[in-house]
């Protein structure tokens, strides 16, 4: 007889600067990880930001390691990737 244990862990990381803020959600279930990132431009002239590049990297073990070139904001100044 054995039992399967369900492992679930949700982590949220936030950061903010003068013109940008971001939120990274990490959902861990049974050894699998999914990521969602939201990046907000807080400055003026959102229309002047055509594309940008971001990169996410864990300092200690490099488990979280992804990014994107040529990302773009919606008209509210938000970028989201699931």
mmCIF file of N, CA and C in Angstrom:
data_model
loop_
_atom_site.group_PDB
_atom_site.id
_atom_site.type_symbol
_atom_site.label_atom_id
_atom_site.label_comp_id
_atom_site.label_asym_id
_atom_site.label_seq_id
_atom_site.Cartn_x
_atom_site.Cartn_y
_atom_site.Cartn_z
ATOM 1 N N UNK A 1 0.838 -1.157 0.000
ATOM 2 C CA UNK A 1 0.000 0.000 0.000
ATOM 3 C C UNK A 1 0.892 1.232 0.000
ATOM 4 N N UNK A 2 0.536 2.189 -0.815
ATOM 5 C CA UNK A 2 1.311 3.424 -0.847
ATOM 6 C C UNK A 2 0.373 4.592 -1.103
ATOM 7 N N UNK A 3 0.878 5.765 -0.852
ATOM 8 C CA UNK A 3 0.085 6.979 -1.072
ATOM 9 C C UNK A 3 0.902 7.944 -1.917
ATOM 10 N N UNK A 4 0.225 8.643 -2.770
ATOM 11 C CA UNK A 4 0.872 9.678 -3.569
ATOM 12 C C UNK A 4 0.649 11.018 -2.880
ATOM 13 N N UNK A 5 1.725 11.690 -2.645
ATOM 14 C CA UNK A 5 1.602 12.997 -2.019
ATOM 15 C C UNK A 5 1.619 14.054 -3.106
ATOM 16 N N UNK A 6 0.695 14.946 -3.041
ATOM 17 C CA UNK A 6 0.649 16.047 -3.993
ATOM 18 C C UNK A 6 1.495 17.180 -3.471
ATOM 19 N N UNK A 7 2.454 17.596 -4.245
ATOM 20 C CA UNK A 7 3.344 18.678 -3.864
ATOM 21 C C UNK A 7 2.965 19.913 -4.670
ATOM 22 N N UNK A 8 2.588 20.978 -3.974
ATOM 23 C CA UNK A 8 2.232 22.215 -4.653
ATOM 24 C C UNK A 8 2.830 23.370 -3.881
ATOM 25 N N UNK A 9 3.469 24.272 -4.609
ATOM 26 C CA UNK A 9 4.101 25.421 -3.997
ATOM 27 C C UNK A 9 4.003 26.587 -4.971
ATOM 28 N N UNK A 10 3.473 27.708 -4.532
ATOM 29 C CA UNK A 10 3.369 28.900 -5.359
ATOM 30 C C UNK A 10 4.273 29.981 -4.778
ATOM 31 N N UNK A 11 5.086 30.571 -5.630
ATOM 32 C CA UNK A 11 6.010 31.621 -5.225
ATOM 33 C C UNK A 11 5.731 32.867 -6.046
ATOM 34 N N UNK A 12 5.871 34.036 -5.435
ATOM 35 C CA UNK A 12 5.683 35.303 -6.140
ATOM 36 C C UNK A 12 6.876 36.200 -5.820
ATOM 37 N N UNK A 13 7.494 36.729 -6.873
ATOM 38 C CA UNK A 13 8.609 37.661 -6.737
ATOM 39 C C UNK A 13 8.186 38.987 -7.358
ATOM 40 N N UNK A 14 8.433 40.085 -6.677
ATOM 41 C CA UNK A 14 8.087 41.406 -7.202
ATOM 42 C C UNK A 14 9.317 42.302 -7.164
ATOM 43 N N UNK A 15 9.363 43.230 -8.082
ATOM 44 C CA UNK A 15 10.450 44.200 -8.137
ATOM 45 C C UNK A 15 9.928 45.498 -8.705
ATOM 46 N N UNK A 16 10.579 46.591 -8.339
ATOM 47 C CA UNK A 16 10.110 47.890 -8.803
ATOM 48 C C UNK A 16 11.277 48.856 -8.900
ATOM 49 N N UNK A 17 11.262 49.653 -9.939
ATOM 50 C CA UNK A 17 12.230 50.719 -10.137
ATOM 51 C C UNK A 17 11.490 52.012 -10.412
ATOM 52 N N UNK A 18 12.219 53.012 -10.856
ATOM 53 C CA UNK A 18 11.601 54.314 -11.115
ATOM 54 C C UNK A 18 10.552 54.245 -12.221
ATOM 55 N N UNK A 19 10.842 53.517 -13.304
ATOM 56 C CA UNK A 19 9.933 53.472 -14.449
ATOM 57 C C UNK A 19 9.285 52.119 -14.701
ATOM 58 N N UNK A 20 9.740 51.067 -14.023
ATOM 59 C CA UNK A 20 9.245 49.728 -14.296
ATOM 60 C C UNK A 20 8.888 49.014 -13.000
ATOM 61 N N UNK A 21 7.912 48.114 -13.077
ATOM 62 C CA UNK A 21 7.647 47.181 -11.981
ATOM 63 C C UNK A 21 7.377 45.816 -12.609
ATOM 64 N N UNK A 22 7.601 44.774 -11.847
ATOM 65 C CA UNK A 22 7.384 43.432 -12.395
ATOM 66 C C UNK A 22 6.922 42.484 -11.306
ATOM 67 N N UNK A 23 6.261 41.431 -11.760
ATOM 68 C CA UNK A 23 5.776 40.380 -10.864
ATOM 69 C C UNK A 23 6.001 39.052 -11.573
ATOM 70 N N UNK A 24 6.707 38.154 -10.914
ATOM 71 C CA UNK A 24 6.968 36.821 -11.449
ATOM 72 C C UNK A 24 6.302 35.808 -10.541
ATOM 73 N N UNK A 25 5.399 35.009 -11.090
ATOM 74 C CA UNK A 25 4.722 33.951 -10.336
ATOM 75 C C UNK A 25 5.271 32.607 -10.795
ATOM 76 N N UNK A 26 5.665 31.784 -9.832
ATOM 77 C CA UNK A 26 6.172 30.440 -10.111
ATOM 78 C C UNK A 26 5.227 29.460 -9.434
ATOM 79 N N UNK A 27 4.647 28.579 -10.216
ATOM 80 C CA UNK A 27 3.747 27.555 -9.686
ATOM 81 C C UNK A 27 4.440 26.206 -9.813
ATOM 82 N N UNK A 28 4.669 25.559 -8.683
ATOM 83 C CA UNK A 28 5.333 24.257 -8.648
ATOM 84 C C UNK A 28 4.319 23.208 -8.202
ATOM 85 N N UNK A 29 4.094 22.206 -9.057
ATOM 86 C CA UNK A 29 3.179 21.120 -8.733
ATOM 87 C C UNK A 29 3.809 19.811 -9.165
ATOM 88 N N UNK A 30 3.978 18.914 -8.227
ATOM 89 C CA UNK A 30 4.513 17.575 -8.511
ATOM 90 C C UNK A 30 5.800 17.609 -9.332
ATOM 91 N N UNK A 31 6.690 18.533 -9.020
ATOM 92 C CA UNK A 31 7.968 18.604 -9.710
ATOM 93 C C UNK A 31 7.974 19.405 -10.992
ATOM 94 N N UNK A 32 6.817 19.837 -11.478
ATOM 95 C CA UNK A 32 6.742 20.664 -12.679
ATOM 96 C C UNK A 32 6.603 22.125 -12.274
ATOM 97 N N UNK A 33 7.208 23.015 -13.065
ATOM 98 C CA UNK A 33 7.115 24.445 -12.795
ATOM 99 C C UNK A 33 6.526 25.169 -13.986
ATOM 100 N N UNK A 34 5.659 26.122 -13.712
ATOM 101 C CA UNK A 34 5.166 27.037 -14.732
ATOM 102 C C UNK A 34 5.423 28.451 -14.233
ATOM 103 N N UNK A 35 5.645 29.358 -15.177
ATOM 104 C CA UNK A 35 5.982 30.732 -14.846
ATOM 105 C C UNK A 35 5.013 31.688 -15.525
ATOM 106 N N UNK A 36 4.735 32.772 -14.847
ATOM 107 C CA UNK A 36 3.978 33.868 -15.447
ATOM 108 C C UNK A 36 4.682 35.150 -15.037
ATOM 109 N N UNK A 37 4.961 36.001 -16.011
ATOM 110 C CA UNK A 37 5.607 37.268 -15.703
ATOM 111 C C UNK A 37 4.737 38.407 -16.211
ATOM 112 N N UNK A 38 4.657 39.448 -15.401
ATOM 113 C CA UNK A 38 3.967 40.677 -15.772
ATOM 114 C C UNK A 38 4.959 41.815 -15.568
ATOM 115 N N UNK A 39 5.109 42.643 -16.587
ATOM 116 C CA UNK A 39 6.004 43.791 -16.521
ATOM 117 C C UNK A 39 5.184 45.026 -16.855
ATOM 118 N N UNK A 40 5.297 46.041 -16.019
ATOM 119 C CA UNK A 40 4.538 47.279 -16.198
ATOM 120 C C UNK A 40 5.498 48.448 -16.395
ATOM 121 N N UNK A 41 5.207 49.279 -17.379
ATOM 122 C CA UNK A 41 5.950 50.518 -17.564
ATOM 123 C C UNK A 41 5.180 51.613 -16.852
ATOM 124 N N UNK A 42 5.795 52.242 -15.860
ATOM 125 C CA UNK A 42 5.126 53.248 -15.039
ATOM 126 C C UNK A 42 5.381 54.668 -15.533
ATOM 127 N N UNK A 43 6.302 54.813 -16.464
ATOM 128 C CA UNK A 43 6.681 56.141 -16.920
ATOM 129 C C UNK A 43 5.666 56.727 -17.891
ATOM 130 N N UNK A 44 6.005 57.884 -18.370
ATOM 131 C CA UNK A 44 5.180 58.554 -19.372
ATOM 132 C C UNK A 44 5.642 58.099 -20.753
ATOM 133 N N UNK A 45 4.942 58.469 -21.773
ATOM 134 C CA UNK A 45 5.311 58.170 -23.163
ATOM 135 C C UNK A 45 5.389 56.674 -23.436
ATOM 136 N N UNK A 46 4.363 55.942 -23.052
ATOM 137 C CA UNK A 46 4.320 54.497 -23.319
ATOM 138 C C UNK A 46 4.458 54.192 -24.806
ATOM 139 N N UNK A 47 3.955 55.089 -25.627
ATOM 140 C CA UNK A 47 4.003 54.877 -27.069
ATOM 141 C C UNK A 47 5.437 54.905 -27.603
ATOM 142 N N UNK A 48 6.370 55.475 -26.854
ATOM 143 C CA UNK A 48 7.762 55.515 -27.296
ATOM 144 C C UNK A 48 8.504 54.200 -27.052
ATOM 145 N N UNK A 49 7.930 53.297 -26.256
ATOM 146 C CA UNK A 49 8.551 51.996 -25.995
ATOM 147 C C UNK A 49 8.045 51.022 -27.058
ATOM 148 N N UNK A 50 8.832 50.815 -28.099
ATOM 149 C CA UNK A 50 8.411 49.902 -29.161
ATOM 150 C C UNK A 50 8.618 48.454 -28.737
ATOM 151 N N UNK A 51 9.828 48.092 -28.419
ATOM 152 C CA UNK A 51 10.133 46.743 -27.937
ATOM 153 C C UNK A 51 11.197 46.840 -26.844
ATOM 154 N N UNK A 52 11.303 45.791 -26.057
ATOM 155 C CA UNK A 52 12.315 45.740 -25.009
ATOM 156 C C UNK A 52 12.721 44.288 -24.793
ATOM 157 N N UNK A 53 13.780 44.093 -24.050
ATOM 158 C CA UNK A 53 14.296 42.766 -23.744
ATOM 159 C C UNK A 53 14.330 42.586 -22.237
ATOM 160 N N UNK A 54 13.966 41.399 -21.768
ATOM 161 C CA UNK A 54 14.087 41.100 -20.341
ATOM 162 C C UNK A 54 14.685 39.709 -20.180
ATOM 163 N N UNK A 55 15.265 39.485 -19.012
ATOM 164 C CA UNK A 55 15.869 38.195 -18.709
ATOM 165 C C UNK A 55 15.697 37.920 -17.225
ATOM 166 N N UNK A 56 15.243 36.733 -16.876
ATOM 167 C CA UNK A 56 15.041 36.326 -15.486
ATOM 168 C C UNK A 56 16.013 35.188 -15.197
ATOM 169 N N UNK A 57 16.764 35.332 -14.114
ATOM 170 C CA UNK A 57 17.746 34.311 -13.755
ATOM 171 C C UNK A 57 17.807 34.192 -12.236
ATOM 172 N N UNK A 58 17.818 32.967 -11.737
ATOM 173 C CA UNK A 58 17.965 32.730 -10.299
ATOM 174 C C UNK A 58 19.438 32.886 -9.932
ATOM 175 N N UNK A 59 19.710 33.524 -8.829
ATOM 176 C CA UNK A 59 21.095 33.725 -8.399
ATOM 177 C C UNK A 59 21.747 32.443 -7.915
ATOM 178 N N UNK A 60 21.016 31.650 -7.158
ATOM 179 C CA UNK A 60 21.653 30.516 -6.487
ATOM 180 C C UNK A 60 21.802 29.280 -7.360
ATOM 181 N N UNK A 61 20.728 28.846 -8.002
ATOM 182 C CA UNK A 61 20.826 27.560 -8.697
ATOM 183 C C UNK A 61 20.462 27.607 -10.173
ATOM 184 N N UNK A 62 20.079 28.745 -10.697
ATOM 185 C CA UNK A 62 19.788 28.859 -12.115
ATOM 186 C C UNK A 62 18.557 28.121 -12.572
ATOM 187 N N UNK A 63 17.674 27.729 -11.656
ATOM 188 C CA UNK A 63 16.469 26.996 -12.037
ATOM 189 C C UNK A 63 15.559 27.882 -12.877
ATOM 190 N N UNK A 64 15.334 29.099 -12.420
ATOM 191 C CA UNK A 64 14.533 30.043 -13.199
ATOM 192 C C UNK A 64 15.491 30.724 -14.159
ATOM 193 N N UNK A 65 15.298 30.512 -15.433
ATOM 194 C CA UNK A 65 16.237 31.013 -16.422
ATOM 195 C C UNK A 65 15.499 31.170 -17.745
ATOM 196 N N UNK A 66 14.961 32.357 -17.998
ATOM 197 C CA UNK A 66 14.262 32.594 -19.252
ATOM 198 C C UNK A 66 14.228 34.083 -19.546
ATOM 199 N N UNK A 67 13.838 34.447 -20.745
ATOM 200 C CA UNK A 67 13.743 35.843 -21.138
ATOM 201 C C UNK A 67 13.122 35.940 -22.511
ATOM 202 N N UNK A 68 13.088 37.155 -23.031
ATOM 203 C CA UNK A 68 12.520 37.358 -24.357
ATOM 204 C C UNK A 68 13.106 38.615 -24.976
ATOM 205 N N UNK A 69 13.385 38.540 -26.265
ATOM 206 C CA UNK A 69 13.790 39.705 -27.043
ATOM 207 C C UNK A 69 12.567 40.242 -27.766
ATOM 208 N N UNK A 70 12.543 41.504 -28.065
ATOM 209 C CA UNK A 70 11.468 42.144 -28.827
ATOM 210 C C UNK A 70 10.103 41.999 -28.179
ATOM 211 N N UNK A 71 10.046 42.043 -26.856
ATOM 212 C CA UNK A 71 8.761 42.045 -26.150
ATOM 213 C C UNK A 71 8.116 43.415 -26.340
ATOM 214 N N UNK A 72 6.800 43.474 -26.271
ATOM 215 C CA UNK A 72 6.120 44.759 -26.443
ATOM 216 C C UNK A 72 5.016 44.924 -25.403
ATOM 217 N N UNK A 73 4.701 46.173 -25.125
ATOM 218 C CA UNK A 73 3.677 46.521 -24.146
ATOM 219 C C UNK A 73 2.320 46.650 -24.818
ATOM 220 N N UNK A 74 1.244 46.400 -24.059
ATOM 221 C CA UNK A 74 -0.079 46.715 -24.580
ATOM 222 C C UNK A 74 -0.338 48.205 -24.353
ATOM 223 N N UNK A 75 -1.502 48.701 -24.721
ATOM 224 C CA UNK A 75 -1.751 50.145 -24.630
ATOM 225 C C UNK A 75 -1.816 50.658 -23.198
ATOM 226 N N UNK A 76 -1.992 49.755 -22.223
ATOM 227 C CA UNK A 76 -1.978 50.155 -20.815
ATOM 228 C C UNK A 76 -0.565 50.145 -20.232
ATOM 229 N N UNK A 77 0.428 49.789 -21.039
ATOM 230 C CA UNK A 77 1.805 49.743 -20.565
ATOM 231 C C UNK A 77 2.156 48.455 -19.853
ATOM 232 N N UNK A 78 1.465 47.371 -20.182
ATOM 233 C CA UNK A 78 1.670 46.089 -19.508
ATOM 234 C C UNK A 78 2.122 45.032 -20.511
ATOM 235 N N UNK A 79 3.043 44.188 -20.070
ATOM 236 C CA UNK A 79 3.465 43.014 -20.820
ATOM 237 C C UNK A 79 3.185 41.804 -19.944
ATOM 238 N N UNK A 80 2.634 40.759 -20.529
ATOM 239 C CA UNK A 80 2.369 39.541 -19.763
ATOM 240 C C UNK A 80 2.696 38.335 -20.610
ATOM 241 N N UNK A 81 3.380 37.372 -19.989
ATOM 242 C CA UNK A 81 3.679 36.106 -20.662
ATOM 243 C C UNK A 81 3.344 34.973 -19.715
ATOM 244 N N UNK A 82 2.529 34.049 -20.191
ATOM 245 C CA UNK A 82 2.145 32.870 -19.401
ATOM 246 C C UNK A 82 3.004 31.697 -19.795
#
